[in-house]
Amino acid sequence: MKKKVLVVEDSVTIQKLIDMYIGYFAPYETIYLSSLAETESLLEQDNVTEYICAILDLTLPDSAHGEILDLVNTYNIPIIILTASMERAINITIEFSHVIDYVQKRNIHELEHVALKVKELYLNQFTKVLVVDDSKSFVSHIKRMLDKINLEVLTAYDGVQAWQCIKENPDLSLVITDLNMPNMNGLELLEKIRQKYKRDEISVVGISAESEKDTAMKFLKNGANDFISKPPMMEELYCRVQNTINELRYIDTIKQLATTDHLTKLINRREFMVKGKTLYEESVKNNKVIAVAMIDADNFKGVNDHFGHDGGDVVLVKLANVIQSCLPEGALFARYGGDEMVCMAQVESREFAEKMFERVRRSVQDADINFKMKLINVTVSIGFTTGYGDRLESMITNADRALYAAKENGRNCVMVV
């Protein structure tokens, strides 16, 4: 994995501004240098395959004419140029193969763009893209270009190969496909993709040299996210591909915010009900035993009163982690509200469920929770049911009744109805 960023800039002010923006993300190490000589010495000794990118000032004390570019370009590191002249940067982008972007450093807001670009390049390492074209030379050309922005690039030479590759790579993010190919053309491939995947699950970018004006529209109307004409300009390819990938990331972030509890990172109540109803129906149909449990921290108000809400938050996160570790694979576990959590799992039997929730209770009781050099010990009460009822909501209501009984029974115990 690439985990380093190289910044070569002789202005301390610019260095600090870049560090301010980059440090906000910071899943990587940033190295700051201010001269050609320092850079040459570093690259000779370091493992250059670990560099996400290099951010380079064109004018340095010992590199007045852009010699720094000649040096870094030979190491195959993606380069972002800091420049005061856009015209000069455009010419350099054409001349130097590993220059992927350029930014005017006189505009402070553009330095924020640099940080965002670095974040994109870092995340690209974990992003799969499939390039499909019957021309092996064109596929190799596009792959080389996308390799420069750190994407993991897969290749196929017709729609049939591409569809097989898609089935074998469920984590694929983007397909770039030509129109005219043997066995299965680009539009036929696009139709198969859209029969199974929505636009926010796998993106598709059509690419073609077809002179017909409606080629782009055919792709877009049949479910493509974007279209590029052949031969693509390097900058256009980078921009369209990266923008398409970013859209998927933004949508994924929104989905996570809508379905995940911000504190515990468990699924939230709404997502539990959506997934729970599917699991409930499947279990009833196949006569599988399911257990639904309500789990509540005992005397949690006292924790908040004594340690404050920050302490209470630490307790909730620890509880979520401890309980999750005791649950079987495939179990649904959510924050239901406040300090109350809900669990649903297919189990072997009612007796198995009782042993499982007893293990949860003991694990919480034995857990040491550290907060500001103090230990907090908490317990939980658990109520569960394995009776189907007439719907999932009925099982939750019955589990809640059992939880109330556990509280009445002295807390820190498991009750079943």
JSON list of N, CA and C in Angstrom, two decimals, residues 371 381 389:
[
{"chain": "A", "resi": 371, "resn": "PHE", "atom": "N", "xyz": [-11.86, 5.44, 31.34]},
{"chain": "A", "resi": 371, "resn": "PHE", "atom": "CA", "xyz": [-12.22, 6.81, 30.97]},
{"chain": "A", "resi": 371, "resn": "PHE", "atom": "C", "xyz": [-11.49, 7.77, 31.89]},
{"chain": "A", "resi": 381, "resn": "SER", "atom": "N", "xyz": [-29.02, -5.60, 31.08]},
{"chain": "A", "resi": 381, "resn": "SER", "atom": "CA", "xyz": [-30.17, -6.50, 31.19]},
{"chain": "A", "resi": 381, "resn": "SER", "atom": "C", "xyz": [-30.59, -6.87, 29.78]},
{"chain": "A", "resi": 389, "resn": "GLY", "atom": "N", "xyz": [-44.28, -14.76, 16.43]},
{"chain": "A", "resi": 389, "resn": "GLY", "atom": "CA", "xyz": [-45.35, -13.78, 16.44]},
{"chain": "A", "resi": 389, "resn": "GLY", "atom": "C", "xyz": [-45.94, -13.67, 15.04]}
]
